Coordinates of C-alpha atoms in Angstrom, one line a residue:
M389 CA 42.2 -247.7 -179.9
I390 CA 42.7 -245.3 -183.1
D391 CA 46.0 -246.2 -185.0
F392 CA 48.2 -243.2 -184.2
I393 CA 51.4 -243.8 -185.7
G394 CA 51.1 -247.2 -187.3
S395 CA 51.8 -247.8 -191.3
Y396 CA 48.4 -246.6 -191.8
G397 CA 48.1 -244.7 -189.0
I398 CA 46.2 -240.8 -188.5
F399 CA 49.6 -239.1 -188.0
T400 CA 51.5 -241.1 -190.4
K401 CA 49.0 -240.2 -193.3
L402 CA 48.9 -236.2 -192.1
G403 CA 52.3 -236.0 -191.5
L404 CA 52.8 -237.3 -195.5
I405 CA 50.3 -234.5 -196.1
G406 CA 52.7 -232.1 -194.2
G407 CA 55.4 -233.3 -196.0
F408 CA 53.9 -232.2 -199.5
I409 CA 52.9 -228.8 -197.8
S410 CA 56.6 -228.4 -196.7
D411 CA 57.6 -229.2 -200.5
I412 CA 55.3 -226.8 -202.0
N413 CA 56.5 -224.0 -199.6
T414 CA 59.9 -224.7 -200.6
F415 CA 59.0 -224.5 -204.1
Q416 CA 56.8 -221.0 -203.5
K417 CA 60.3 -219.9 -202.0
S418 CA 62.3 -220.6 -204.9
L419 CA 60.0 -218.5 -207.2
V420 CA 60.1 -215.6 -204.9
N421 CA 64.1 -216.2 -205.1
V422 CA 63.6 -215.6 -208.7
K423 CA 62.1 -212.3 -208.2
S424 CA 64.9 -211.3 -205.4
P425 CA 66.0 -207.8 -206.0
A426 CA 69.7 -208.8 -206.9
L427 CA 68.6 -210.9 -209.7
V428 CA 66.0 -208.0 -211.1
T429 CA 68.9 -205.5 -210.8
R430 CA 71.2 -207.9 -213.2
F431 CA 68.5 -207.7 -215.6
T432 CA 67.4 -204.1 -215.2
S433 CA 70.9 -202.8 -215.0
N434 CA 71.6 -203.0 -218.7
G435 CA 68.3 -201.4 -220.1
K436 CA 66.5 -204.6 -220.4
T437 CA 63.6 -203.7 -217.7
K438 CA 60.8 -204.7 -219.7
I439 CA 62.0 -208.2 -220.1
V440 CA 62.3 -208.6 -216.2
L441 CA 59.0 -207.0 -215.5
G442 CA 57.1 -209.1 -217.7
Y443 CA 57.7 -212.4 -216.2
I444 CA 57.1 -211.2 -212.7
P445 CA 53.2 -211.1 -212.9
A446 CA 53.5 -214.8 -214.1
I447 CA 55.6 -215.9 -211.4
D448 CA 52.8 -214.2 -209.2
N449 CA 50.4 -216.1 -210.5
Q450 CA 52.2 -219.3 -210.2
I451 CA 52.8 -218.8 -206.5
S452 CA 49.3 -218.4 -206.2
T453 CA 48.4 -221.2 -207.9
V454 CA 50.6 -223.4 -206.2
S455 CA 49.2 -222.2 -202.8
N456 CA 45.7 -222.9 -203.8
L457 CA 46.6 -226.5 -204.2
V458 CA 46.8 -227.0 -200.4
P459 CA 43.3 -225.8 -199.6
N460 CA 41.8 -227.3 -202.4
V461 CA 43.1 -230.5 -202.3
F462 CA 44.9 -231.4 -199.3
V463 CA 42.8 -230.3 -196.7
G464 CA 39.8 -232.3 -197.9
V465 CA 41.9 -235.1 -198.1
A466 CA 43.4 -234.7 -194.3
E467 CA 39.8 -234.0 -193.2
G468 CA 39.0 -237.3 -194.2
V469 CA 41.7 -238.8 -192.9
L470 CA 40.6 -237.3 -189.3
I471 CA 37.2 -238.3 -189.7
D472 CA 38.2 -241.6 -190.7
A473 CA 40.2 -242.5 -188.3
V474 CA 38.3 -241.3 -185.2
T475 CA 34.8 -242.6 -186.5
T476 CA 36.0 -246.0 -187.6
H477 CA 37.2 -246.0 -183.8
D478 CA 34.2 -244.9 -182.4
P479 CA 31.2 -244.6 -184.9
L480 CA 28.8 -243.0 -182.5
I481 CA 31.4 -239.8 -182.7
P482 CA 29.9 -237.2 -185.2
A483 CA 31.7 -236.9 -188.4
T484 CA 32.4 -233.4 -188.3
V485 CA 36.2 -232.0 -188.1
T486 CA 35.7 -230.4 -184.9
D487 CA 33.9 -233.5 -183.0
C488 CA 36.7 -235.7 -184.2
L489 CA 39.5 -233.4 -183.3
K490 CA 38.0 -233.4 -179.8
E491 CA 37.7 -236.9 -179.8
L492 CA 41.2 -237.1 -181.0
V493 CA 42.5 -235.1 -178.3
S494 CA 40.5 -237.4 -175.7
Q495 CA 41.9 -240.6 -176.9
M496 CA 45.5 -238.9 -177.1
K497 CA 45.4 -238.4 -173.4
I498 CA 43.6 -241.7 -172.2
N499 CA 46.7 -243.8 -174.4
N500 CA 49.6 -241.2 -173.5
I501 CA 50.0 -240.2 -176.7
T502 CA 51.8 -236.9 -177.4
V503 CA 53.6 -234.6 -179.8
Q504 CA 56.6 -232.2 -179.4
R505 CA 56.0 -229.8 -176.7
L506 CA 56.7 -226.1 -178.2
L507 CA 58.6 -223.7 -176.0
T508 CA 57.5 -219.9 -176.2
T509 CA 59.6 -217.9 -174.4
V510 CA 59.7 -213.8 -173.6
A511 CA 63.2 -213.0 -174.8
S512 CA 62.9 -209.0 -173.6
V513 CA 60.8 -206.5 -172.6
S514 CA 61.6 -202.7 -172.8
D515 CA 59.2 -199.9 -171.7
D516 CA 60.0 -196.2 -173.0
S517 CA 58.4 -195.0 -169.6
G518 CA 59.9 -197.6 -167.0
L519 CA 56.8 -196.9 -165.3
N520 CA 54.9 -200.1 -166.1
I521 CA 54.4 -203.3 -164.6
I522 CA 54.0 -205.8 -167.3
N523 CA 53.0 -209.5 -167.4
V524 CA 53.0 -211.5 -170.8
A525 CA 51.3 -214.7 -170.1
L526 CA 52.1 -217.4 -172.2
V527 CA 49.2 -219.9 -171.3
N528 CA 46.4 -221.4 -172.7
A529 CA 42.7 -221.2 -171.1
D530 CA 43.5 -224.6 -169.4
G531 CA 46.5 -223.2 -167.5
G532 CA 48.7 -225.2 -169.8
V533 CA 51.5 -223.8 -172.1
N534 CA 50.5 -222.0 -174.9
Q535 CA 51.5 -224.0 -178.0
H536 CA 50.0 -221.7 -180.6
T537 CA 51.8 -218.1 -179.6
L538 CA 53.8 -217.1 -182.6
A539 CA 57.7 -216.2 -182.4
E540 CA 57.2 -212.6 -183.3
N541 CA 58.6 -208.5 -182.1
L542 CA 55.3 -207.0 -180.4
R543 CA 55.2 -203.1 -179.9
L544 CA 52.4 -201.7 -177.6
E545 CA 52.2 -197.7 -178.2
V546 CA 50.2 -195.5 -176.1
S547 CA 47.5 -193.8 -178.0
S548 CA 45.5 -192.4 -175.6
D549 CA 46.6 -190.2 -172.2
S550 CA 45.5 -188.1 -170.0
F551 CA 47.2 -184.9 -171.6
T552 CA 45.5 -185.2 -175.0
G553 CA 42.1 -186.9 -174.0
G554 CA 40.8 -189.9 -174.3
A555 CA 42.0 -191.8 -171.4
G556 CA 42.5 -191.2 -167.3
V557 CA 46.1 -190.8 -165.8
G558 CA 46.8 -194.1 -165.3
N559 CA 44.3 -195.7 -167.1
E560 CA 46.2 -194.8 -170.5
T561 CA 45.4 -196.8 -173.7
F562 CA 48.0 -198.6 -175.8
N563 CA 47.6 -200.0 -179.4
V564 CA 49.3 -203.2 -180.1
I565 CA 51.0 -203.4 -183.3
A566 CA 52.6 -206.5 -184.7
K567 CA 53.7 -208.0 -188.2
D568 CA 50.9 -208.6 -190.8
K569 CA 49.7 -212.4 -191.1
A570 CA 50.7 -214.4 -193.9
N571 CA 48.4 -214.3 -197.1
G572 CA 46.7 -217.6 -195.9
A573 CA 47.9 -220.6 -193.6
F574 CA 49.6 -222.1 -196.4
S575 CA 51.5 -219.6 -197.5
Y576 CA 55.4 -220.2 -198.1
D577 CA 56.1 -217.5 -195.3
Y578 CA 53.3 -218.8 -192.9
P579 CA 53.0 -217.3 -190.4
A580 CA 54.6 -214.1 -190.7
G581 CA 53.4 -212.4 -187.9
S582 CA 50.0 -212.3 -185.8
G583 CA 48.6 -209.3 -187.3
S584 CA 47.2 -208.1 -183.7
S585 CA 46.0 -204.5 -183.6
I586 CA 44.1 -204.7 -180.4
N587 CA 43.8 -202.0 -177.9
V588 CA 44.9 -202.5 -174.2
D589 CA 44.3 -200.2 -171.2
R590 CA 46.8 -199.6 -168.8
V591 CA 45.4 -201.0 -165.2
N592 CA 45.3 -198.4 -162.3
M593 CA 46.9 -199.9 -159.2
N594 CA 45.3 -197.0 -156.7
A595 CA 42.0 -197.7 -158.4
S596 CA 38.9 -199.5 -156.6
N597 CA 36.9 -201.7 -158.7
S598 CA 37.6 -199.8 -161.3
E599 CA 40.0 -198.7 -164.3
G600 CA 41.0 -202.2 -164.7
N601 CA 41.1 -203.4 -161.0
S602 CA 38.4 -205.9 -160.0
I603 CA 39.5 -205.6 -156.2
T604 CA 37.6 -203.0 -154.0
N605 CA 40.0 -201.2 -151.8
G606 CA 43.0 -203.4 -153.1
N607 CA 45.4 -200.0 -151.7
F608 CA 43.6 -200.5 -147.9
N609 CA 43.4 -197.0 -147.5
L610 CA 39.5 -196.6 -147.5
F611 CA 38.4 -197.1 -143.8
D612 CA 35.2 -198.9 -142.5
A613 CA 32.5 -196.5 -141.1
A614 CA 31.5 -198.5 -138.3
T615 CA 35.3 -199.5 -137.4
P616 CA 37.7 -196.8 -138.8
T617 CA 40.6 -198.6 -137.9
I618 CA 40.0 -201.3 -140.4
P619 CA 39.8 -201.0 -144.4
S620 CA 36.2 -201.4 -145.9
G621 CA 35.8 -203.9 -148.2
W622 CA 37.5 -206.8 -146.6
D623 CA 36.0 -209.3 -144.0
A624 CA 37.5 -211.3 -141.3
I625 CA 37.4 -215.0 -141.5
T626 CA 36.3 -216.6 -138.1
S627 CA 39.3 -217.6 -135.8
Y628 CA 42.1 -215.9 -138.2
G629 CA 42.6 -212.4 -136.4
T630 CA 40.3 -210.0 -134.8
P631 CA 39.8 -206.8 -137.0
G632 CA 41.2 -203.6 -135.6
T633 CA 44.0 -205.6 -133.7
H634 CA 45.3 -208.1 -135.9
W635 CA 44.9 -206.5 -139.3
L636 CA 44.3 -202.5 -139.5
I637 CA 44.5 -200.0 -141.8
S638 CA 48.3 -198.0 -141.5
S639 CA 49.9 -195.5 -143.5
S640 CA 51.2 -197.9 -146.3
G641 CA 47.9 -200.2 -146.6
V642 CA 46.9 -203.0 -144.2
K643 CA 49.2 -203.9 -141.4
F644 CA 49.1 -207.6 -140.1
Q645 CA 50.7 -208.1 -136.7
N646 CA 50.7 -210.1 -133.2
Q647 CA 48.9 -213.4 -134.5
A648 CA 50.4 -216.6 -136.0
N649 CA 48.0 -217.1 -138.7
I650 CA 45.8 -214.0 -140.2
R651 CA 43.2 -214.3 -142.7
I652 CA 41.2 -211.7 -144.4
Q653 CA 39.1 -212.0 -147.9
Q654 CA 36.5 -210.3 -150.1
S655 CA 33.8 -211.7 -152.6
A656 CA 35.3 -212.1 -156.1
S657 CA 32.4 -213.9 -157.7
S658 CA 31.3 -211.3 -159.9
S659 CA 34.8 -210.7 -160.9
V660 CA 36.1 -214.1 -162.3
S661 CA 34.9 -216.7 -165.1
A662 CA 35.5 -219.6 -166.0
K663 CA 38.7 -220.6 -168.6
K664 CA 39.6 -216.6 -167.9
V665 CA 43.3 -215.3 -167.5
Y666 CA 44.1 -212.8 -164.9
H667 CA 47.0 -211.1 -163.6
L668 CA 47.3 -211.1 -159.8
H669 CA 49.8 -208.5 -158.2
F670 CA 50.3 -207.2 -154.6
R671 CA 53.4 -205.7 -152.9
F672 CA 54.3 -206.2 -149.3
R673 CA 56.9 -204.7 -146.8
L674 CA 57.9 -207.4 -143.8
N675 CA 59.0 -205.2 -141.3
S676 CA 61.7 -206.6 -139.0
A677 CA 65.1 -206.0 -137.2
A678 CA 66.6 -209.5 -138.5
T679 CA 65.7 -212.0 -141.0
V680 CA 63.0 -214.3 -139.9
S681 CA 62.9 -218.2 -140.3
S682 CA 59.5 -218.7 -140.9
G683 CA 56.4 -217.1 -142.2
S684 CA 54.5 -216.3 -145.3
I685 CA 52.4 -214.2 -147.3
T686 CA 49.5 -215.8 -149.7
V687 CA 47.0 -214.6 -151.8
D688 CA 44.9 -216.9 -153.9
L689 CA 41.1 -218.0 -155.2
V690 CA 39.1 -219.9 -152.8
D691 CA 35.4 -221.1 -152.5
S692 CA 32.9 -221.0 -149.9
A693 CA 34.6 -223.5 -147.8
G694 CA 38.2 -222.1 -148.2
N695 CA 39.5 -224.3 -150.3
T696 CA 42.1 -222.8 -152.7
M697 CA 40.8 -223.1 -156.7
V698 CA 42.5 -224.8 -159.4
D699 CA 42.9 -224.5 -162.8
N700 CA 42.1 -227.4 -165.6
S701 CA 45.8 -228.5 -165.4
N702 CA 45.3 -228.6 -161.4
A703 CA 47.4 -226.0 -160.7
Y704 CA 46.5 -224.1 -157.7
L705 CA 45.3 -220.5 -158.1
A706 CA 47.5 -218.9 -155.1
K707 CA 50.7 -217.0 -155.0
S708 CA 52.8 -216.9 -151.8
K709 CA 56.3 -215.3 -150.7
L710 CA 58.3 -217.0 -148.1
F711 CA 59.6 -214.6 -145.8
N712 CA 62.9 -216.7 -145.0
S713 CA 63.6 -216.0 -148.7
I714 CA 63.9 -212.2 -148.1
A715 CA 67.4 -211.0 -147.4
V716 CA 68.3 -208.3 -144.6
G717 CA 68.9 -206.2 -147.4
D718 CA 65.0 -206.1 -148.5
L719 CA 63.5 -206.2 -145.0
E720 CA 61.1 -202.8 -144.4
V721 CA 61.2 -202.7 -148.3
F722 CA 58.3 -203.1 -150.3
Q723 CA 58.5 -206.0 -152.7
D724 CA 56.3 -206.3 -155.9
V725 CA 54.9 -209.9 -156.5
D726 CA 53.0 -211.0 -159.5
A727 CA 51.4 -214.0 -160.7
T728 CA 49.1 -215.3 -163.5
F729 CA 45.8 -217.2 -162.7
V730 CA 44.1 -219.5 -165.3
V731 CA 40.3 -220.0 -163.7
G732 CA 39.4 -223.3 -164.2
S733 CA 35.9 -224.8 -166.1
K734 CA 34.5 -225.9 -162.6
T735 CA 34.4 -222.5 -161.0
P736 CA 31.8 -222.4 -157.8
S737 CA 29.2 -220.0 -157.5
T738 CA 30.8 -218.3 -154.8
V739 CA 34.5 -217.2 -155.1
F740 CA 36.8 -215.2 -152.6
L741 CA 39.9 -213.6 -152.8
R742 CA 41.8 -214.7 -149.7
V743 CA 44.9 -212.9 -148.2
M744 CA 46.4 -215.0 -145.5
C745 CA 49.7 -213.9 -143.6
N746 CA 51.6 -216.4 -141.3
G747 CA 54.1 -215.5 -139.0
T748 CA 53.5 -212.0 -137.3
D749 CA 53.5 -213.8 -133.9
Q750 CA 57.3 -213.5 -134.0
T751 CA 58.9 -210.7 -131.6
G752 CA 59.2 -207.4 -133.6
V753 CA 57.7 -208.6 -137.2
T754 CA 54.7 -207.1 -139.0
V755 CA 53.8 -207.1 -142.6
E756 CA 52.2 -204.4 -144.7
L757 CA 50.4 -204.9 -148.0
N758 CA 48.7 -202.8 -150.7
R759 CA 48.3 -202.1 -154.2
L760 CA 46.6 -205.6 -154.6
V761 CA 45.2 -206.1 -158.2
L762 CA 43.3 -208.5 -159.8
S763 CA 42.9 -207.8 -163.5
E764 CA 41.6 -209.7 -166.7
M765 CA 44.1 -210.5 -169.2
P766 CA 43.3 -209.5 -172.9
Q767 CA 44.4 -211.8 -175.3
L768 CA 46.6 -210.2 -178.3
Y769 CA 45.1 -212.5 -180.9
T770 CA 43.5 -216.3 -181.2
G771 CA 45.9 -218.8 -179.6
G772 CA 48.3 -215.9 -178.8
P773 CA 49.8 -214.6 -175.2
Y774 CA 47.8 -212.6 -172.6
I775 CA 49.0 -209.0 -171.5
S776 CA 48.5 -206.6 -169.0
L777 CA 50.1 -203.4 -167.9
L778 CA 49.7 -201.8 -164.4
G779 CA 50.8 -198.6 -163.6
L780 CA 49.9 -195.6 -160.9
D781 CA 47.5 -192.3 -161.6
S782 CA 50.5 -190.5 -160.2
E783 CA 52.9 -191.6 -162.6
P784 CA 51.5 -190.7 -166.1
I785 CA 52.4 -191.7 -169.3
Y786 CA 52.4 -189.9 -172.7
K787 CA 50.9 -190.8 -176.1
G788 CA 53.9 -192.4 -178.3
D789 CA 55.4 -194.1 -175.3
R790 CA 56.4 -197.6 -176.1
V791 CA 56.3 -201.1 -174.8
N792 CA 58.7 -203.4 -176.9
I793 CA 58.5 -207.3 -176.5
S794 CA 60.3 -210.0 -178.3
I795 CA 58.8 -213.7 -178.0
T796 CA 60.9 -216.7 -179.5
K797 CA 60.0 -220.2 -180.1
T798 CA 62.0 -223.5 -180.1
L799 CA 61.6 -227.1 -179.6
D800 CA 61.3 -228.0 -175.9
N801 CA 64.1 -230.5 -175.0
G802 CA 64.1 -231.6 -178.7
S803 CA 66.6 -232.0 -181.3
G804 CA 66.9 -229.4 -184.3
V805 CA 65.3 -226.0 -185.2
Y806 CA 62.0 -225.1 -184.9
T807 CA 60.3 -224.8 -188.0
N808 CA 56.4 -225.1 -189.4
N809 CA 57.3 -229.1 -189.3
T810 CA 55.7 -229.9 -186.2
F811 CA 52.0 -231.7 -185.6
Q812 CA 51.2 -228.8 -183.5
V813 CA 51.6 -226.4 -186.3
L814 CA 50.8 -228.9 -188.9
F815 CA 47.1 -229.4 -187.2
D816 CA 46.5 -225.8 -187.0
R817 CA 47.4 -225.3 -190.5
L818 CA 44.9 -227.9 -191.5
F819 CA 42.1 -228.0 -189.0
A820 CA 42.7 -224.3 -187.3
T821 CA 42.9 -226.0 -184.2
A822 CA 44.2 -222.2 -182.2
A823 CA 40.7 -220.7 -183.1
K824 CA 38.9 -223.7 -182.1
G825 CA 40.5 -223.7 -178.5
I826 CA 42.3 -227.2 -179.4
T827 CA 45.8 -228.3 -178.4
L828 CA 47.3 -231.7 -179.1
P829 CA 48.9 -233.2 -175.9
Y830 CA 52.3 -232.6 -175.8
S831 CA 55.7 -233.4 -174.1
T832 CA 59.2 -233.2 -174.1
T833 CA 59.6 -236.8 -175.2
P834 CA 56.9 -237.0 -177.5
T835 CA 55.4 -240.5 -178.8
V836 CA 54.4 -239.0 -182.0
L837 CA 58.0 -237.9 -183.9
D838 CA 57.8 -234.7 -186.4
S839 CA 59.9 -236.8 -188.3
L840 CA 56.9 -238.3 -189.6
I841 CA 56.4 -235.0 -191.7
A842 CA 58.3 -235.9 -194.7

């Protein structure tokens, strides 16, 4: 077994390197404080401007020199520690940083070795227009909790709209604005910001297999040519309801009625890919004179046998709403439902998006569904959160409209305040794990303590 936390264990050694980096960053900060406006003012206020301005370049040079110590010295040492620990355990592992990182993670999982779990939270979201459904997914490509997302404030500002040109109504373009990255992974102010500046298109919920929505006829308002009472693009599932009788077009989408269990589906094989992140959205209305004790509506991704798919964390790719959770005041009122699906690595060649409605055999109970959306979510930066914004072509937004998102980061069930002195962050600084798509196994009760970074 790899020596993880013994006197000469890999985390013990790398923790010492992390402690050196922390000390260097502290020294850099002290040099920066020498350049502080308050100190400079004290010198320049009495006319000695030349004296203080003369030493600032020397301090900048010193900061740069100290920063270069880390990649020039410590990164090489850290890579040696990693490769030696892994290849000593298994000489057949290629002696490369990436191969050894992957083997380290594998051995950590086998031996139940974890580092401190970091908890990232969307603290607030504000929308100038109030017309967007916003989903910020703090997940990784395996469906787990994203450990590499930075704590920062993000702004999304409409850069193209239907009035000034460049975008269709309901499909406007946002530009992401974030604080610049630190000047290198070992800078005293690391990570500063993500530097994200990508464009994100608003998804038109009224669109059919276009404008960001991969669902065909997700509004259920396009009728089948052969059977005008049923929506086109949707297939019945044998023994689960008769088209035109138990599911049919209504003025508000598709209506489910008079059957205990109704199921419909459409192919999603060309719409989903392994380890991609998707925003699922739909809205439904439970029509009933009184609250109901049973029944539900579910949208999921399934294989050709009807088995619900899972992500790499074995979480089902399904979203349900129980009818008994709907208060009397919300009956006959449309409810918005959102979920994040992360498609697993073992994605079957045949995939369906399925809608299941249970409980409309109860007297006076019907269910209507519309605005069904499945949209791939862009990642704001490598290792960062995924985001989507949904809107309607009947509700345009305008250039300059903003969405502001605040993200915070803490130690999940850990003591103390979140700092760079955690192994998840240290490994990213030393080995660029976020860019490699690698995350150390984590838990709220870690076996590898961050106190080793000293």
